[in-house]
Amino acid sequence: MKRCVIITGGTLDLDFAGNFLKNHSFEKVIAVDAGLKQAEALGVTPDLIVGDFDTVDPEVLARFRAMEHMMWDVHQPEKDETDTELALRKAMALGCEEIAVLGATGGRADHMMGNVQLLFQCLQKGVFAYLADPQNKIYLLDGEREYQKGQVWGKYISFLPLTERVYGITLEGFKYPLKDRDIEIGTSLCISNELSEERGRITFRDGVLICVEAHD
């Protein structure tokens, strides 16, 4: 499986990011606009740099511009897509089947909510993409998934509908089980659940869920 990490220009905990990159292997690294500063601080040389470069420090940009054989995907600031969306599309075009996005949850709330919705493009193409920060791992589900204690991001596992309604949710091995339950946008029914057994499982018939694995 070809994996990619995208380093965006949002708020990023460098200690977390350094440990994350040390403990995960990626075939491709994409830096997005001001994410160049983060990549430099982490000692990471990207395979590809994407953006309109309206927020990156000019001195940082100049240092990367001076590097030979660096691949660039440059856009005008006046465009329909965010730089993160362009980076996700590039990662998928490169054949990446799993994409981790760092720096996508801190800072502006509009960008954070937009980044969660961008994961839908990946889901539609059968690519597993997720946003990661020190507290959260966020991804989308359109079918069943199993969880195992010790392998989830944190104690809590929450499910929120991305589509207007999600049909037939069944939760097994969870502290708060469900059986064939429909949920719709506007409910907090599936927030802050947790595993009660070594393994848990969610199944549902139709719809798309946002899953958040989190700890306090």
mmCIF file with all atom_site columns, C-alpha atoms in Angstrom:
data_model
loop_
_atom_site.group_PDB
_atom_site.id
_atom_site.type_symbol
_atom_site.label_atom_id
_atom_site.label_alt_id
_atom_site.label_comp_id
_atom_site.label_asym_id
_atom_site.label_entity_id
_atom_site.label_seq_id
_atom_site.pdbx_PDB_ins_code
_atom_site.Cartn_x
_atom_site.Cartn_y
_atom_site.Cartn_z
_atom_site.occupancy
_atom_site.B_iso_or_equiv
_atom_site.pdbx_formal_charge
_atom_site.auth_seq_id
_atom_site.auth_comp_id
_atom_site.auth_asym_id
_atom_site.auth_atom_id
_atom_site.pdbx_PDB_model_num
ATOM 1   C CA . MET A 1 1   ? 0.000   0.000  0.000  1.00 0.00 ? 1   MET A CA 1
ATOM 2   C CA . LYS A 1 2   ? 1.361   3.413  -0.989 1.00 0.00 ? 2   LYS A CA 1
ATOM 3   C CA . ARG A 1 3   ? 1.090   5.923  1.855  1.00 0.00 ? 3   ARG A CA 1
ATOM 4   C CA . CYS A 1 4   ? 1.385   9.710  1.855  1.00 0.00 ? 4   CYS A CA 1
ATOM 5   C CA . VAL A 1 5   ? 1.584   12.357 4.551  1.00 0.00 ? 5   VAL A CA 1
ATOM 6   C CA . ILE A 1 6   ? 0.446   15.903 3.860  1.00 0.00 ? 6   ILE A CA 1
ATOM 7   C CA . ILE A 1 7   ? 1.849   18.675 6.050  1.00 0.00 ? 7   ILE A CA 1
ATOM 8   C CA . THR A 1 8   ? -0.496  21.657 5.867  1.00 0.00 ? 8   THR A CA 1
ATOM 9   C CA . GLY A 1 9   ? -0.040  25.235 7.020  1.00 0.00 ? 9   GLY A CA 1
ATOM 10  C CA . GLY A 1 10  ? -2.416  24.984 9.988  1.00 0.00 ? 10  GLY A CA 1
ATOM 11  C CA . THR A 1 11  ? -1.462  24.858 13.641 1.00 0.00 ? 11  THR A CA 1
ATOM 12  C CA . LEU A 1 12  ? 0.830   21.883 14.219 1.00 0.00 ? 12  LEU A CA 1
ATOM 13  C CA . ASP A 1 13  ? 2.356   20.471 17.392 1.00 0.00 ? 13  ASP A CA 1
ATOM 14  C CA . LEU A 1 14  ? 5.921   19.768 16.261 1.00 0.00 ? 14  LEU A CA 1
ATOM 15  C CA . ASP A 1 15  ? 6.641   17.250 19.039 1.00 0.00 ? 15  ASP A CA 1
ATOM 16  C CA . PHE A 1 16  ? 3.569   15.269 18.047 1.00 0.00 ? 16  PHE A CA 1
ATOM 17  C CA . ALA A 1 17  ? 4.385   15.541 14.339 1.00 0.00 ? 17  ALA A CA 1
ATOM 18  C CA . GLY A 1 18  ? 7.978   14.432 14.877 1.00 0.00 ? 18  GLY A CA 1
ATOM 19  C CA . ASN A 1 19  ? 6.898   11.336 16.807 1.00 0.00 ? 19  ASN A CA 1
ATOM 20  C CA . PHE A 1 20  ? 4.163   10.603 14.288 1.00 0.00 ? 20  PHE A CA 1
ATOM 21  C CA . LEU A 1 21  ? 6.601   10.689 11.367 1.00 0.00 ? 21  LEU A CA 1
ATOM 22  C CA . LYS A 1 22  ? 9.089   8.552  13.315 1.00 0.00 ? 22  LYS A CA 1
ATOM 23  C CA . ASN A 1 23  ? 6.479   5.865  14.013 1.00 0.00 ? 23  ASN A CA 1
ATOM 24  C CA . HIS A 1 24  ? 4.839   5.780  10.575 1.00 0.00 ? 24  HIS A CA 1
ATOM 25  C CA . SER A 1 25  ? 6.349   5.142  7.162  1.00 0.00 ? 25  SER A CA 1
ATOM 26  C CA . PHE A 1 26  ? 5.305   7.105  4.080  1.00 0.00 ? 26  PHE A CA 1
ATOM 27  C CA . GLU A 1 27  ? 6.344   6.761  0.459  1.00 0.00 ? 27  GLU A CA 1
ATOM 28  C CA . LYS A 1 28  ? 5.376   10.360 -0.339 1.00 0.00 ? 28  LYS A CA 1
ATOM 29  C CA . VAL A 1 29  ? 5.541   13.627 1.615  1.00 0.00 ? 29  VAL A CA 1
ATOM 30  C CA . ILE A 1 30  ? 3.599   16.668 0.398  1.00 0.00 ? 30  ILE A CA 1
ATOM 31  C CA . ALA A 1 31  ? 4.043   20.100 1.976  1.00 0.00 ? 31  ALA A CA 1
ATOM 32  C CA . VAL A 1 32  ? 1.281   22.660 1.558  1.00 0.00 ? 32  VAL A CA 1
ATOM 33  C CA . ASP A 1 33  ? 2.032   26.409 1.476  1.00 0.00 ? 33  ASP A CA 1
ATOM 34  C CA . ALA A 1 34  ? 2.941   27.488 5.039  1.00 0.00 ? 34  ALA A CA 1
ATOM 35  C CA . GLY A 1 35  ? 3.431   23.808 5.817  1.00 0.00 ? 35  GLY A CA 1
ATOM 36  C CA . LEU A 1 36  ? 6.890   24.359 4.324  1.00 0.00 ? 36  LEU A CA 1
ATOM 37  C CA . LYS A 1 37  ? 7.916   26.026 7.578  1.00 0.00 ? 37  LYS A CA 1
ATOM 38  C CA . GLN A 1 38  ? 6.660   23.024 9.521  1.00 0.00 ? 38  GLN A CA 1
ATOM 39  C CA . ALA A 1 39  ? 8.475   20.623 7.209  1.00 0.00 ? 39  ALA A CA 1
ATOM 40  C CA . GLU A 1 40  ? 11.703  22.581 7.617  1.00 0.00 ? 40  GLU A CA 1
ATOM 41  C CA . ALA A 1 41  ? 11.361  22.573 11.411 1.00 0.00 ? 41  ALA A CA 1
ATOM 42  C CA . LEU A 1 42  ? 10.812  18.792 11.312 1.00 0.00 ? 42  LEU A CA 1
ATOM 43  C CA . GLY A 1 43  ? 13.824  18.250 9.054  1.00 0.00 ? 43  GLY A CA 1
ATOM 44  C CA . VAL A 1 44  ? 11.607  16.815 6.327  1.00 0.00 ? 44  VAL A CA 1
ATOM 45  C CA . THR A 1 45  ? 12.280  17.274 2.604  1.00 0.00 ? 45  THR A CA 1
ATOM 46  C CA . PRO A 1 46  ? 8.981   17.010 0.703  1.00 0.00 ? 46  PRO A CA 1
ATOM 47  C CA . ASP A 1 47  ? 8.596   15.058 -2.515 1.00 0.00 ? 47  ASP A CA 1
ATOM 48  C CA . LEU A 1 48  ? 6.096   17.669 -3.707 1.00 0.00 ? 48  LEU A CA 1
ATOM 49  C CA . ILE A 1 49  ? 5.188   21.204 -2.683 1.00 0.00 ? 49  ILE A CA 1
ATOM 50  C CA . VAL A 1 50  ? 1.639   22.433 -3.377 1.00 0.00 ? 50  VAL A CA 1
ATOM 51  C CA . GLY A 1 51  ? -0.003  25.809 -2.958 1.00 0.00 ? 51  GLY A CA 1
ATOM 52  C CA . ASP A 1 52  ? -0.432  29.437 -3.896 1.00 0.00 ? 52  ASP A CA 1
ATOM 53  C CA . PHE A 1 53  ? 2.188   30.419 -1.296 1.00 0.00 ? 53  PHE A CA 1
ATOM 54  C CA . ASP A 1 54  ? 0.276   33.403 0.021  1.00 0.00 ? 54  ASP A CA 1
ATOM 55  C CA . THR A 1 55  ? 0.938   32.509 3.678  1.00 0.00 ? 55  THR A CA 1
ATOM 56  C CA . VAL A 1 56  ? 4.418   30.970 3.694  1.00 0.00 ? 56  VAL A CA 1
ATOM 57  C CA . ASP A 1 57  ? 7.372   32.977 4.998  1.00 0.00 ? 57  ASP A CA 1
ATOM 58  C CA . PRO A 1 58  ? 9.226   34.336 1.891  1.00 0.00 ? 58  PRO A CA 1
ATOM 59  C CA . GLU A 1 59  ? 12.599  33.352 3.359  1.00 0.00 ? 59  GLU A CA 1
ATOM 60  C CA . VAL A 1 60  ? 11.435  29.774 3.897  1.00 0.00 ? 60  VAL A CA 1
ATOM 61  C CA . LEU A 1 61  ? 10.008  29.686 0.386  1.00 0.00 ? 61  LEU A CA 1
ATOM 62  C CA . ALA A 1 62  ? 13.302  30.968 -1.042 1.00 0.00 ? 62  ALA A CA 1
ATOM 63  C CA . ARG A 1 63  ? 15.277  28.216 0.694  1.00 0.00 ? 63  ARG A CA 1
ATOM 64  C CA . PHE A 1 64  ? 13.075  25.535 -0.849 1.00 0.00 ? 64  PHE A CA 1
ATOM 65  C CA . ARG A 1 65  ? 13.129  27.292 -4.222 1.00 0.00 ? 65  ARG A CA 1
ATOM 66  C CA . ALA A 1 66  ? 16.914  26.942 -4.178 1.00 0.00 ? 66  ALA A CA 1
ATOM 67  C CA . MET A 1 67  ? 16.722  23.162 -3.846 1.00 0.00 ? 67  MET A CA 1
ATOM 68  C CA . GLU A 1 68  ? 17.358  21.310 -7.079 1.00 0.00 ? 68  GLU A CA 1
ATOM 69  C CA . HIS A 1 69  ? 14.966  18.674 -8.408 1.00 0.00 ? 69  HIS A CA 1
ATOM 70  C CA . MET A 1 70  ? 12.146  19.796 -6.083 1.00 0.00 ? 70  MET A CA 1
ATOM 71  C CA . MET A 1 71  ? 8.692   19.174 -7.558 1.00 0.00 ? 71  MET A CA 1
ATOM 72  C CA . TRP A 1 72  ? 6.226   22.075 -7.388 1.00 0.00 ? 72  TRP A CA 1
ATOM 73  C CA . ASP A 1 73  ? 2.495   22.411 -8.038 1.00 0.00 ? 73  ASP A CA 1
ATOM 74  C CA . VAL A 1 74  ? 1.940   26.173 -8.045 1.00 0.00 ? 74  VAL A CA 1
ATOM 75  C CA . HIS A 1 75  ? -1.486  27.863 -8.138 1.00 0.00 ? 75  HIS A CA 1
ATOM 76  C CA . GLN A 1 76  ? -2.872  31.369 -8.121 1.00 0.00 ? 76  GLN A CA 1
ATOM 77  C CA . PRO A 1 77  ? -4.444  32.596 -4.852 1.00 0.00 ? 77  PRO A CA 1
ATOM 78  C CA . GLU A 1 78  ? -7.731  33.247 -6.679 1.00 0.00 ? 78  GLU A CA 1
ATOM 79  C CA . LYS A 1 79  ? -8.986  29.686 -7.085 1.00 0.00 ? 79  LYS A CA 1
ATOM 80  C CA . ASP A 1 80  ? -11.936 27.495 -6.142 1.00 0.00 ? 80  ASP A CA 1
ATOM 81  C CA . GLU A 1 81  ? -10.002 24.897 -4.113 1.00 0.00 ? 81  GLU A CA 1
ATOM 82  C CA . THR A 1 82  ? -8.032  25.237 -0.900 1.00 0.00 ? 82  THR A CA 1
ATOM 83  C CA . ASP A 1 83  ? -4.384  24.239 -1.012 1.00 0.00 ? 83  ASP A CA 1
ATOM 84  C CA . THR A 1 84  ? -5.202  21.197 1.120  1.00 0.00 ? 84  THR A CA 1
ATOM 85  C CA . GLU A 1 85  ? -7.785  20.013 -1.404 1.00 0.00 ? 85  GLU A CA 1
ATOM 86  C CA . LEU A 1 86  ? -5.226  20.360 -4.190 1.00 0.00 ? 86  LEU A CA 1
ATOM 87  C CA . ALA A 1 87  ? -2.718  18.370 -2.141 1.00 0.00 ? 87  ALA A CA 1
ATOM 88  C CA . LEU A 1 88  ? -5.222  15.565 -1.511 1.00 0.00 ? 88  LEU A CA 1
ATOM 89  C CA . ARG A 1 89  ? -5.967  15.381 -5.238 1.00 0.00 ? 89  ARG A CA 1
ATOM 90  C CA . LYS A 1 90  ? -2.254  15.213 -5.999 1.00 0.00 ? 90  LYS A CA 1
ATOM 91  C CA . ALA A 1 91  ? -1.749  12.428 -3.468 1.00 0.00 ? 91  ALA A CA 1
ATOM 92  C CA . MET A 1 92  ? -4.531  10.395 -5.048 1.00 0.00 ? 92  MET A CA 1
ATOM 93  C CA . ALA A 1 93  ? -3.177  11.099 -8.556 1.00 0.00 ? 93  ALA A CA 1
ATOM 94  C CA . LEU A 1 94  ? 0.173   9.703  -7.374 1.00 0.00 ? 94  LEU A CA 1
ATOM 95  C CA . GLY A 1 95  ? -1.593  6.450  -6.503 1.00 0.00 ? 95  GLY A CA 1
ATOM 96  C CA . CYS A 1 96  ? -1.561  6.832  -2.725 1.00 0.00 ? 96  CYS A CA 1
ATOM 97  C CA . GLU A 1 97  ? -4.065  4.550  -1.012 1.00 0.00 ? 97  GLU A CA 1
ATOM 98  C CA . GLU A 1 98  ? -3.660  5.958  2.498  1.00 0.00 ? 98  GLU A CA 1
ATOM 99  C CA . ILE A 1 99  ? -3.220  9.661  3.304  1.00 0.00 ? 99  ILE A CA 1
ATOM 100 C CA . ALA A 1 100 ? -2.477  11.236 6.671  1.00 0.00 ? 100 ALA A CA 1
ATOM 101 C CA . VAL A 1 101 ? -3.007  14.988 6.987  1.00 0.00 ? 101 VAL A CA 1
ATOM 102 C CA . LEU A 1 102 ? -1.173  16.936 9.698  1.00 0.00 ? 102 LEU A CA 1
ATOM 103 C CA . GLY A 1 103 ? -1.937  20.509 10.721 1.00 0.00 ? 103 GLY A CA 1
ATOM 104 C CA . ALA A 1 104 ? -5.491  20.296 9.394  1.00 0.00 ? 104 ALA A CA 1
ATOM 105 C CA . THR A 1 105 ? -7.422  20.633 12.663 1.00 0.00 ? 105 THR A CA 1
ATOM 106 C CA . GLY A 1 106 ? -5.860  23.618 14.443 1.00 0.00 ? 106 GLY A CA 1
ATOM 107 C CA . GLY A 1 107 ? -6.443  27.295 13.795 1.00 0.00 ? 107 GLY A CA 1
ATOM 108 C CA . ARG A 1 108 ? -9.412  28.435 11.733 1.00 0.00 ? 108 ARG A CA 1
ATOM 109 C CA . ALA A 1 109 ? -12.635 26.502 12.273 1.00 0.00 ? 109 ALA A CA 1
ATOM 110 C CA . ASP A 1 110 ? -13.779 26.970 8.671  1.00 0.00 ? 110 ASP A CA 1
ATOM 111 C CA . HIS A 1 111 ? -10.650 25.257 7.392  1.00 0.00 ? 111 HIS A CA 1
ATOM 112 C CA . MET A 1 112 ? -10.989 22.463 9.928  1.00 0.00 ? 112 MET A CA 1
ATOM 113 C CA . MET A 1 113 ? -14.618 21.729 8.995  1.00 0.00 ? 113 MET A CA 1
ATOM 114 C CA . GLY A 1 114 ? -13.743 22.027 5.323  1.00 0.00 ? 114 GLY A CA 1
ATOM 115 C CA . ASN A 1 115 ? -10.879 19.557 5.747  1.00 0.00 ? 115 ASN A CA 1
ATOM 116 C CA . VAL A 1 116 ? -13.216 16.985 7.310  1.00 0.00 ? 116 VAL A CA 1
ATOM 117 C CA . GLN A 1 117 ? -15.524 17.305 4.316  1.00 0.00 ? 117 GLN A CA 1
ATOM 118 C CA . LEU A 1 118 ? -12.598 16.976 1.900  1.00 0.00 ? 118 LEU A CA 1
ATOM 119 C CA . LEU A 1 119 ? -12.117 13.439 3.173  1.00 0.00 ? 119 LEU A CA 1
ATOM 120 C CA . PHE A 1 120 ? -15.286 12.527 1.273  1.00 0.00 ? 120 PHE A CA 1
ATOM 121 C CA . GLN A 1 121 ? -13.455 12.884 -2.062 1.00 0.00 ? 121 GLN A CA 1
ATOM 122 C CA . CYS A 1 122 ? -10.959 10.290 -0.868 1.00 0.00 ? 122 CYS A CA 1
ATOM 123 C CA . LEU A 1 123 ? -13.663 7.959  0.444  1.00 0.00 ? 123 LEU A CA 1
ATOM 124 C CA . GLN A 1 124 ? -15.396 8.029  -2.941 1.00 0.00 ? 124 GLN A CA 1
ATOM 125 C CA . LYS A 1 125 ? -12.184 6.844  -4.601 1.00 0.00 ? 125 LYS A CA 1
ATOM 126 C CA . GLY A 1 126 ? -11.549 4.091  -2.073 1.00 0.00 ? 126 GLY A CA 1
ATOM 127 C CA . VAL A 1 127 ? -8.654  5.950  -0.427 1.00 0.00 ? 127 VAL A CA 1
ATOM 128 C CA . PHE A 1 128 ? -8.374  5.936  3.368  1.00 0.00 ? 128 PHE A CA 1
ATOM 129 C CA . ALA A 1 129 ? -7.560  9.503  4.438  1.00 0.00 ? 129 ALA A CA 1
ATOM 130 C CA . TYR A 1 130 ? -7.487  10.926 7.938  1.00 0.00 ? 130 TYR A CA 1
ATOM 131 C CA . LEU A 1 131 ? -6.668  14.052 9.900  1.00 0.00 ? 131 LEU A CA 1
ATOM 132 C CA . ALA A 1 132 ? -4.375  13.590 12.888 1.00 0.00 ? 132 ALA A CA 1
ATOM 133 C CA . ASP A 1 133 ? -3.398  15.751 15.832 1.00 0.00 ? 133 ASP A CA 1
ATOM 134 C CA . PRO A 1 134 ? -2.270  14.999 19.405 1.00 0.00 ? 134 PRO A CA 1
ATOM 135 C CA . GLN A 1 135 ? -5.851  14.344 20.554 1.00 0.00 ? 135 GLN A CA 1
ATOM 136 C CA . ASN A 1 136 ? -7.764  13.188 17.499 1.00 0.00 ? 136 ASN A CA 1
ATOM 137 C CA . LYS A 1 137 ? -7.794  10.906 14.497 1.00 0.00 ? 137 LYS A CA 1
ATOM 138 C CA . ILE A 1 138 ? -10.655 11.839 12.166 1.00 0.00 ? 138 ILE A CA 1
ATOM 139 C CA . TYR A 1 139 ? -11.831 9.869  9.134  1.00 0.00 ? 139 TYR A CA 1
ATOM 140 C CA . LEU A 1 140 ? -14.999 8.836  7.291  1.00 0.00 ? 140 LEU A CA 1
ATOM 141 C CA . LEU A 1 141 ? -16.797 5.502  7.183  1.00 0.00 ? 141 LEU A CA 1
ATOM 142 C CA . ASP A 1 142 ? -19.207 4.158  4.574  1.00 0.00 ? 142 ASP A CA 1
ATOM 143 C CA . GLY A 1 143 ? -19.258 0.599  5.884  1.00 0.00 ? 143 GLY A CA 1
ATOM 144 C CA . GLU A 1 144 ? -18.279 -1.633 8.751  1.00 0.00 ? 144 GLU A CA 1
ATOM 145 C CA . ARG A 1 145 ? -15.107 -1.273 10.796 1.00 0.00 ? 145 ARG A CA 1
ATOM 146 C CA . GLU A 1 146 ? -13.518 -3.176 13.665 1.00 0.00 ? 146 GLU A CA 1
ATOM 147 C CA . TYR A 1 147 ? -11.670 -1.639 16.610 1.00 0.00 ? 147 TYR A CA 1
ATOM 148 C CA . GLN A 1 148 ? -9.221  -3.215 19.025 1.00 0.00 ? 148 GLN A CA 1
ATOM 149 C CA . LYS A 1 149 ? -8.159  -1.924 22.420 1.00 0.00 ? 149 LYS A CA 1
ATOM 150 C CA . GLY A 1 150 ? -4.628  -0.586 22.352 1.00 0.00 ? 150 GLY A CA 1
ATOM 151 C CA . GLN A 1 151 ? -4.838  0.236  18.650 1.00 0.00 ? 151 GLN A CA 1
ATOM 152 C CA . VAL A 1 152 ? -7.286  3.144  18.729 1.00 0.00 ? 152 VAL A CA 1
ATOM 153 C CA . TRP A 1 153 ? -6.084  6.759  18.966 1.00 0.00 ? 153 TRP A CA 1
ATOM 154 C CA . GLY A 1 154 ? -7.576  7.292  22.420 1.00 0.00 ? 154 GLY A CA 1
ATOM 155 C CA . LYS A 1 155 ? -10.210 6.136  24.878 1.00 0.00 ? 155 LYS A CA 1
ATOM 156 C CA . TYR A 1 156 ? -13.187 7.631  23.054 1.00 0.00 ? 156 TYR A CA 1
ATOM 157 C CA . ILE A 1 157 ? -14.731 6.736  19.714 1.00 0.00 ? 157 ILE A CA 1
ATOM 158 C CA . SER A 1 158 ? -17.443 9.012  18.346 1.00 0.00 ? 158 SER A CA 1
ATOM 159 C CA . PHE A 1 159 ? -19.620 8.691  15.262 1.00 0.00 ? 159 PHE A CA 1
ATOM 160 C CA . LEU A 1 160 ? -21.384 11.649 13.657 1.00 0.00 ? 160 LEU A CA 1
ATOM 161 C CA . PRO A 1 161 ? -23.448 11.605 10.470 1.00 0.00 ? 161 PRO A CA 1
ATOM 162 C CA . LEU A 1 162 ? -21.879 13.301 7.457  1.00 0.00 ? 162 LEU A CA 1
ATOM 163 C CA . THR A 1 163 ? -24.856 12.483 5.270  1.00 0.00 ? 163 THR A CA 1
ATOM 164 C CA . GLU A 1 164 ? -28.290 13.686 6.353  1.00 0.00 ? 164 GLU A CA 1
ATOM 165 C CA . ARG A 1 165 ? -29.113 10.255 7.747  1.00 0.00 ? 165 ARG A CA 1
ATOM 166 C CA . VAL A 1 166 ? -27.213 7.040  8.479  1.00 0.00 ? 166 VAL A CA 1
ATOM 167 C CA . TYR A 1 167 ? -29.270 3.847  8.548  1.00 0.00 ? 167 TYR A CA 1
ATOM 168 C CA . GLY A 1 168 ? -29.094 0.732  10.669 1.00 0.00 ? 168 GLY A CA 1
ATOM 169 C CA . ILE A 1 169 ? -26.146 1.400  12.953 1.00 0.00 ? 169 ILE A CA 1
ATOM 170 C CA . THR A 1 170 ? -25.187 -1.565 15.117 1.00 0.00 ? 170 THR A CA 1
ATOM 171 C CA . LEU A 1 171 ? -22.418 -1.278 17.700 1.00 0.00 ? 171 LEU A CA 1
ATOM 172 C CA . GLU A 1 172 ? -20.995 -4.425 19.292 1.00 0.00 ? 172 GLU A CA 1
ATOM 173 C CA . GLY A 1 173 ? -18.293 -4.542 21.958 1.00 0.00 ? 173 GLY A CA 1
ATOM 174 C CA . PHE A 1 174 ? -18.937 -0.906 22.940 1.00 0.00 ? 174 PHE A CA 1
ATOM 175 C CA . LYS A 1 175 ? -19.906 0.487  26.341 1.00 0.00 ? 175 LYS A CA 1
ATOM 176 C CA . TYR A 1 176 ? -23.060 1.911  24.764 1.00 0.00 ? 176 TYR A CA 1
ATOM 177 C CA . PRO A 1 177 ? -24.255 -0.661 22.200 1.00 0.00 ? 177 PRO A CA 1
ATOM 178 C CA . LEU A 1 178 ? -26.780 0.001  19.464 1.00 0.00 ? 178 LEU A CA 1
ATOM 179 C CA . LYS A 1 179 ? -28.940 -2.317 17.392 1.00 0.00 ? 179 LYS A CA 1
ATOM 180 C CA . ASP A 1 180 ? -30.132 -1.313 13.920 1.00 0.00 ? 180 ASP A CA 1
ATOM 181 C CA . ARG A 1 181 ? -30.485 2.376  14.866 1.00 0.00 ? 181 ARG A CA 1
ATOM 182 C CA . ASP A 1 182 ? -30.897 5.234  12.388 1.00 0.00 ? 182 ASP A CA 1
ATOM 183 C CA . ILE A 1 183 ? -29.318 8.590  13.231 1.00 0.00 ? 183 ILE A CA 1
ATOM 184 C CA . GLU A 1 184 ? -29.558 11.926 11.467 1.00 0.00 ? 184 GLU A CA 1
ATOM 185 C CA . ILE A 1 185 ? -27.761 15.263 11.505 1.00 0.00 ? 185 ILE A CA 1
ATOM 186 C CA . GLY A 1 186 ? -28.542 17.126 14.718 1.00 0.00 ? 186 GLY A CA 1
ATOM 187 C CA . THR A 1 187 ? -28.076 14.278 17.197 1.00 0.00 ? 187 THR A CA 1
ATOM 188 C CA . SER A 1 188 ? -25.313 13.613 19.724 1.00 0.00 ? 188 SER A CA 1
ATOM 189 C CA . LEU A 1 189 ? -26.340 9.989  20.268 1.00 0.00 ? 189 LEU A CA 1
ATOM 190 C CA . CYS A 1 190 ? -23.019 8.436  19.209 1.00 0.00 ? 190 CYS A CA 1
ATOM 191 C CA . ILE A 1 191 ? -20.617 10.889 20.855 1.00 0.00 ? 191 ILE A CA 1
ATOM 192 C CA . SER A 1 192 ? -17.997 9.649  23.370 1.00 0.00 ? 192 SER A CA 1
ATOM 193 C CA . ASN A 1 193 ? -18.540 5.928  23.164 1.00 0.00 ? 193 ASN A CA 1
ATOM 194 C CA . GLU A 1 194 ? -15.729 3.563  24.139 1.00 0.00 ? 194 GLU A CA 1
ATOM 195 C CA . LEU A 1 195 ? -14.784 -0.088 23.860 1.00 0.00 ? 195 LEU A CA 1
ATOM 196 C CA . SER A 1 196 ? -16.033 -2.368 26.625 1.00 0.00 ? 196 SER A CA 1
ATOM 197 C CA . GLU A 1 197 ? -14.454 -5.497 25.141 1.00 0.00 ? 197 GLU A CA 1
ATOM 198 C CA . GLU A 1 198 ? -11.101 -6.203 23.511 1.00 0.00 ? 198 GLU A CA 1
ATOM 199 C CA . ARG A 1 199 ? -12.733 -5.814 20.101 1.00 0.00 ? 199 ARG A CA 1
ATOM 200 C CA . GLY A 1 200 ? -15.606 -3.667 18.919 1.00 0.00 ? 200 GLY A CA 1
ATOM 201 C CA . ARG A 1 201 ? -17.440 -3.458 15.614 1.00 0.00 ? 201 ARG A CA 1
ATOM 202 C CA . ILE A 1 202 ? -19.699 -1.000 13.849 1.00 0.00 ? 202 ILE A CA 1
ATOM 203 C CA . THR A 1 203 ? -21.933 -1.915 10.924 1.00 0.00 ? 203 THR A CA 1
ATOM 204 C CA . PHE A 1 204 ? -24.595 0.104  9.115  1.00 0.00 ? 204 PHE A CA 1
ATOM 205 C CA . ARG A 1 205 ? -26.655 -0.211 5.949  1.00 0.00 ? 205 ARG A CA 1
ATOM 206 C CA . ASP A 1 206 ? -26.346 3.178  4.278  1.00 0.00 ? 206 ASP A CA 1
ATOM 207 C CA . GLY A 1 207 ? -24.893 6.661  4.729  1.00 0.00 ? 207 GLY A CA 1
ATOM 208 C CA . VAL A 1 208 ? -21.537 8.124  5.681  1.00 0.00 ? 208 VAL A CA 1
ATOM 209 C CA . LEU A 1 209 ? -20.211 8.654  9.199  1.00 0.00 ? 209 LEU A CA 1
ATOM 210 C CA . ILE A 1 210 ? -17.494 10.900 10.578 1.00 0.00 ? 210 ILE A CA 1
ATOM 211 C CA . CYS A 1 211 ? -15.458 8.865  13.042 1.00 0.00 ? 211 CYS A CA 1
ATOM 212 C CA . VAL A 1 212 ? -13.343 10.579 15.714 1.00 0.00 ? 212 VAL A CA 1
ATOM 213 C CA . GLU A 1 213 ? -10.963 8.508  17.812 1.00 0.00 ? 213 GLU A CA 1
ATOM 214 C CA . ALA A 1 214 ? -9.958  10.821 20.659 1.00 0.00 ? 214 ALA A CA 1
ATOM 215 C CA . HIS A 1 215 ? -8.638  11.220 24.171 1.00 0.00 ? 215 HIS A CA 1
ATOM 216 C CA . ASP A 1 216 ? -8.820  14.052 26.693 1.00 0.00 ? 216 ASP A CA 1
#
